[in-house]
């Protein structure tokens, strides 16, 4: 049961407000109800938001918390003056002091994605996502020389979500390739990966956790058995040591933490944010 409602109000997508707000809320042990209100770019829409927030305050008997990244001063004024809530204006907190410090006005651009679709970086990011999808789980060996990183590891060790996160968040072409029993029998990396050894990064996981994950997909199978998981993980880690592949355990790490570690290790020349 949530204890309070938190609104994320933006004249763009609301992603910035929600990301920043969630980082702050993570410092407190409570579970709020999240409501994202994007594209609030007119005074009329702002009044609708005020009515929604005030209705929530009345129903719950508590002041909601509102994180905003509103650029339009008139729209922001409606929210600040009309809401029966705690309003945290992130642009007011950070942008205006920076304007004073830097001695210049900010661009006051509405939404960081407003013109991004026209940029080269945006199209590079889309290309990276398409590349990662085409090279998921060893589906294709073509164009691996274009990869920024190739993730390897046993099935269900976190390769696919990490690859897609690297592509979507950082614009990196991330392929991923499973290590399977046949590879362990040969005691060498899959032939397609040998020419790209410097781009390889391994993911491993504790066998117990791997067994839990696999049992959700294929319950009571040999594939998901703890014994098999122990064997596969041990063989995969031994192979990565022999081949000199950098690797980390994903057991207790979030996708963001895994991706950050990989970025620190491979240090790509280009990073997209």
Coordinates of C-alpha atoms in Angstrom, one line a residue:
X1 CA 0.0 0.0 0.0
X2 CA 1.5 3.3 -1.0
X3 CA 1.8 6.0 1.6
X4 CA 1.9 9.1 -0.6
X5 CA 1.5 10.1 -4.3
X6 CA 4.4 11.7 -6.2
X7 CA 3.8 13.6 -9.4
X8 CA 6.4 14.2 -12.1
X9 CA 5.3 17.2 -14.2
X10 CA 7.1 18.2 -17.3
X11 CA 6.5 20.1 -20.6
X12 CA 8.5 17.3 -22.3
X13 CA 8.5 13.5 -21.8
X14 CA 8.9 13.7 -18.0
X15 CA 11.9 11.4 -18.1
X16 CA 14.3 13.9 -16.6
X17 CA 11.9 14.8 -13.8
X18 CA 11.2 11.1 -13.0
X19 CA 14.8 10.0 -13.2
X20 CA 16.0 12.8 -10.9
X21 CA 13.0 12.5 -8.6
X22 CA 13.4 8.8 -8.2
X23 CA 17.1 9.2 -7.4
X24 CA 16.1 11.5 -4.5
X25 CA 13.2 9.3 -3.4
X26 CA 15.4 6.3 -3.2
X27 CA 17.0 7.8 -0.1
X28 CA 13.8 7.3 1.8
X29 CA 12.2 4.0 2.8
X30 CA 8.7 4.3 1.6
X31 CA 6.7 3.3 -1.5
X32 CA 4.9 6.2 -3.1
X33 CA 2.5 6.0 -6.0
X34 CA 4.1 7.5 -9.1
X35 CA 2.2 9.6 -11.6
X36 CA 4.0 11.0 -14.7
X37 CA 2.3 14.0 -16.3
X38 CA 4.2 14.8 -19.5
X39 CA 3.7 17.5 -22.2
X40 CA 2.2 20.1 -19.8
X41 CA 3.0 23.0 -22.1
X42 CA 0.0 25.3 -21.7
X43 CA -1.7 27.2 -18.9
X44 CA -4.9 25.3 -19.5
X45 CA -3.1 22.0 -19.1
X46 CA -1.5 23.3 -15.9
X47 CA -4.9 24.1 -14.4
X48 CA -6.0 20.5 -15.2
X49 CA -2.9 19.2 -13.4
X50 CA -3.6 21.4 -10.4
X51 CA -7.1 19.9 -10.2
X52 CA -5.8 16.4 -10.4
X53 CA -3.1 17.0 -7.7
X54 CA -5.5 18.8 -5.4
X55 CA -8.1 16.0 -5.7
X56 CA -5.4 13.5 -4.8
X57 CA -4.4 15.6 -1.7
X58 CA -8.1 15.7 -0.7
X59 CA -8.7 11.9 -1.1
X60 CA -5.4 10.8 0.6
X61 CA -5.4 13.5 3.3
X62 CA -1.7 14.2 2.6
X63 CA 0.1 16.6 0.5
X64 CA 1.5 15.0 -2.7
X65 CA 5.1 15.6 -3.7
X66 CA 5.5 17.2 -7.2
X67 CA 8.8 17.2 -9.1
X68 CA 8.7 19.6 -12.1
X69 CA 11.0 20.4 -15.0
X70 CA 8.8 23.1 -16.5
X71 CA 10.5 25.8 -18.6
X72 CA 7.5 28.0 -19.2
X73 CA 7.3 30.5 -16.4
X74 CA 3.5 31.0 -16.7
X75 CA 2.8 27.3 -16.6
X76 CA 5.1 26.8 -13.6
X77 CA 3.4 29.7 -11.8
X78 CA 0.0 28.0 -12.1
X79 CA 1.5 24.8 -10.6
X80 CA 3.3 26.5 -7.8
X81 CA 0.5 28.8 -6.8
X82 CA -2.4 26.4 -7.3
X83 CA -1.2 23.0 -6.0
X84 CA -1.8 21.9 -2.4
X85 CA 1.4 20.0 -2.6
X86 CA 5.1 20.1 -2.0
X87 CA 6.4 21.4 -5.3
X88 CA 10.1 20.9 -6.2
X89 CA 11.1 22.9 -9.2
X90 CA 14.3 21.3 -10.5
X91 CA 15.1 23.9 -13.1
X92 CA 14.6 26.7 -10.6
X93 CA 16.9 24.9 -8.2
X94 CA 19.7 24.3 -10.6
X95 CA 19.4 26.3 -13.8
X96 CA 18.8 29.7 -12.4
X97 CA 21.8 29.6 -10.0
X98 CA 23.9 28.4 -12.9
X99 CA 22.7 31.4 -15.0
X100 CA 24.0 33.7 -12.3
X101 CA 27.3 31.8 -11.9
X102 CA 28.0 31.6 -15.6
X103 CA 26.7 35.1 -16.4
X104 CA 24.5 33.9 -19.2
X105 CA 20.9 32.8 -19.8
X106 CA 20.0 29.2 -20.5
X107 CA 18.3 28.3 -23.8
X108 CA 15.1 27.4 -21.9
X109 CA 14.5 24.7 -24.4
X110 CA 11.3 22.7 -23.8
X111 CA 12.2 19.0 -23.4
X112 CA 15.6 17.6 -24.2
X113 CA 14.0 15.4 -26.9
X114 CA 12.3 18.2 -28.7
X115 CA 14.7 18.3 -31.6
X116 CA 16.8 15.2 -31.0
X117 CA 15.2 13.2 -33.7
X118 CA 17.0 15.4 -36.3
X119 CA 20.4 14.9 -34.9
X120 CA 23.1 12.5 -36.1
X121 CA 23.5 11.2 -32.5
X122 CA 19.8 10.1 -32.5
X123 CA 20.2 8.2 -35.7
X124 CA 23.4 6.6 -34.5
X125 CA 21.5 5.5 -31.4
X126 CA 18.7 3.9 -33.5
X127 CA 21.4 2.1 -35.5
X128 CA 23.0 0.8 -32.4
X129 CA 19.6 -0.6 -31.1
X130 CA 19.0 -2.3 -34.4
X131 CA 22.5 -3.7 -34.4
X132 CA 22.1 -5.1 -30.8
X133 CA 18.7 -6.7 -31.7
X134 CA 20.2 -8.3 -34.8
X135 CA 23.2 -9.7 -32.8
X136 CA 21.2 -10.8 -29.8
X137 CA 22.0 -14.3 -28.4
X138 CA 24.4 -15.1 -31.3
X139 CA 21.7 -14.7 -34.0
X140 CA 24.2 -13.3 -36.4
X141 CA 28.0 -13.3 -36.8
X142 CA 27.9 -10.7 -39.6
X143 CA 29.5 -7.3 -39.0
X144 CA 30.9 -8.2 -35.6
X145 CA 33.8 -6.0 -36.4
X146 CA 31.4 -3.0 -36.0
X147 CA 30.6 -4.0 -32.4
X148 CA 31.8 -1.7 -29.6
X149 CA 31.5 -4.6 -27.2
X150 CA 30.5 -8.3 -27.4
X151 CA 29.0 -9.8 -24.2
X152 CA 29.5 -13.5 -23.5
X153 CA 28.2 -15.8 -20.8
X154 CA 25.9 -18.7 -20.1
X155 CA 22.2 -18.4 -21.0
X156 CA 20.2 -16.1 -18.7
X157 CA 23.2 -14.3 -17.2
X158 CA 22.0 -10.9 -18.2
X159 CA 23.5 -10.4 -21.6
X160 CA 20.4 -9.3 -23.6
X161 CA 19.1 -6.6 -21.2
X162 CA 22.6 -5.2 -20.8
X163 CA 23.2 -5.1 -24.5
X164 CA 20.0 -3.2 -25.1
X165 CA 20.7 -0.8 -22.3
X166 CA 24.1 0.0 -23.7
X167 CA 22.5 0.6 -27.1
X168 CA 19.6 2.6 -25.9
X169 CA 21.3 4.7 -23.2
X170 CA 24.8 5.1 -24.7
X171 CA 24.4 4.4 -28.4
X172 CA 26.9 1.5 -28.3
X173 CA 26.7 -1.4 -30.7
X174 CA 26.6 -4.2 -28.2
X175 CA 26.4 -7.8 -29.5
X176 CA 25.9 -10.8 -27.2
X177 CA 26.9 -14.4 -27.6
X178 CA 25.9 -17.4 -25.4
X179 CA 28.5 -19.9 -24.2
X180 CA 27.1 -23.4 -24.5
X181 CA 28.1 -26.9 -23.5
X182 CA 29.7 -27.6 -27.0
X183 CA 32.0 -24.6 -26.4
X184 CA 33.0 -26.1 -23.1
X185 CA 33.8 -29.4 -24.6
X186 CA 36.0 -27.8 -27.2
X187 CA 37.6 -25.7 -24.5
X188 CA 37.9 -22.7 -26.8
X189 CA 35.8 -19.7 -27.6
X190 CA 33.2 -20.0 -30.4
X191 CA 35.2 -19.5 -33.7
X192 CA 33.2 -16.4 -34.7
X193 CA 34.5 -14.6 -31.6
X194 CA 38.1 -15.4 -31.9
X195 CA 39.0 -12.4 -34.2
X196 CA 37.3 -10.0 -31.8
X197 CA 38.9 -11.0 -28.5
X198 CA 39.6 -7.4 -27.4
X199 CA 35.9 -6.6 -27.6
X200 CA 34.8 -9.4 -25.4
X201 CA 33.3 -8.9 -22.0
X202 CA 32.0 -11.7 -19.9
X203 CA 29.0 -11.9 -17.6
X204 CA 28.6 -14.6 -14.9
X205 CA 26.2 -15.3 -12.2
X206 CA 25.9 -17.4 -9.0
X207 CA 24.5 -20.9 -9.9
X208 CA 21.7 -20.7 -7.3
X209 CA 20.3 -17.4 -8.8
X210 CA 20.8 -18.8 -12.3
X211 CA 18.8 -21.9 -11.4
X212 CA 16.0 -19.7 -10.1
X213 CA 15.9 -17.6 -13.2
X214 CA 15.9 -20.6 -15.5
X215 CA 13.2 -22.4 -13.5
X216 CA 10.9 -19.4 -14.2
X217 CA 11.3 -20.2 -17.9
X218 CA 11.7 -24.0 -17.9
X219 CA 10.6 -25.4 -14.6
X220 CA 12.0 -28.8 -13.5
X221 CA 14.3 -29.1 -16.5
X222 CA 17.9 -30.2 -16.7
X223 CA 18.6 -26.8 -18.2
X224 CA 17.4 -25.2 -14.9
X225 CA 18.8 -27.7 -12.5
X226 CA 21.2 -26.5 -9.8
X227 CA 23.7 -29.1 -10.8
X228 CA 23.7 -28.1 -14.4
X229 CA 23.9 -24.4 -13.6
X230 CA 26.9 -25.0 -11.3
X231 CA 28.6 -26.9 -14.1
X232 CA 27.9 -24.3 -16.8
X233 CA 29.0 -21.4 -14.7
X234 CA 32.2 -23.1 -13.6
X235 CA 33.1 -24.0 -17.2
X236 CA 32.2 -20.5 -18.5
X237 CA 34.4 -18.8 -15.8
X238 CA 37.2 -21.2 -16.5
X239 CA 37.1 -20.4 -20.2
X240 CA 37.0 -16.7 -19.6
X241 CA 40.1 -17.0 -17.4
X242 CA 41.9 -19.1 -20.0
X243 CA 41.1 -16.7 -22.8
X244 CA 41.9 -13.6 -20.8
X245 CA 38.4 -12.2 -21.1
X246 CA 37.3 -9.5 -18.5
X247 CA 34.2 -10.4 -16.7
X248 CA 32.0 -9.6 -13.7
X249 CA 29.1 -11.3 -11.8
X250 CA 25.6 -9.9 -12.4
X251 CA 24.1 -11.6 -9.4
X252 CA 23.6 -8.6 -7.2
X253 CA 24.0 -5.8 -9.7
X254 CA 21.5 -3.7 -11.6
X255 CA 21.6 -3.3 -15.3
X256 CA 22.9 0.2 -14.8
X257 CA 25.7 -1.0 -12.5
X258 CA 26.7 -3.7 -15.0
X259 CA 26.7 -1.2 -17.9
X260 CA 28.7 1.3 -16.0
X261 CA 31.4 -1.3 -15.1
X262 CA 31.6 -2.4 -18.7
X263 CA 32.0 1.3 -19.9
X264 CA 34.8 1.8 -17.5
X265 CA 36.6 -1.3 -18.8
X266 CA 36.1 -0.9 -22.5
X267 CA 36.4 3.0 -22.4
X268 CA 34.8 3.6 -25.8
X269 CA 35.9 6.7 -27.6
X270 CA 32.3 7.9 -28.1
X271 CA 29.6 7.9 -25.4
X272 CA 26.0 8.9 -26.0
X273 CA 23.7 10.3 -23.3

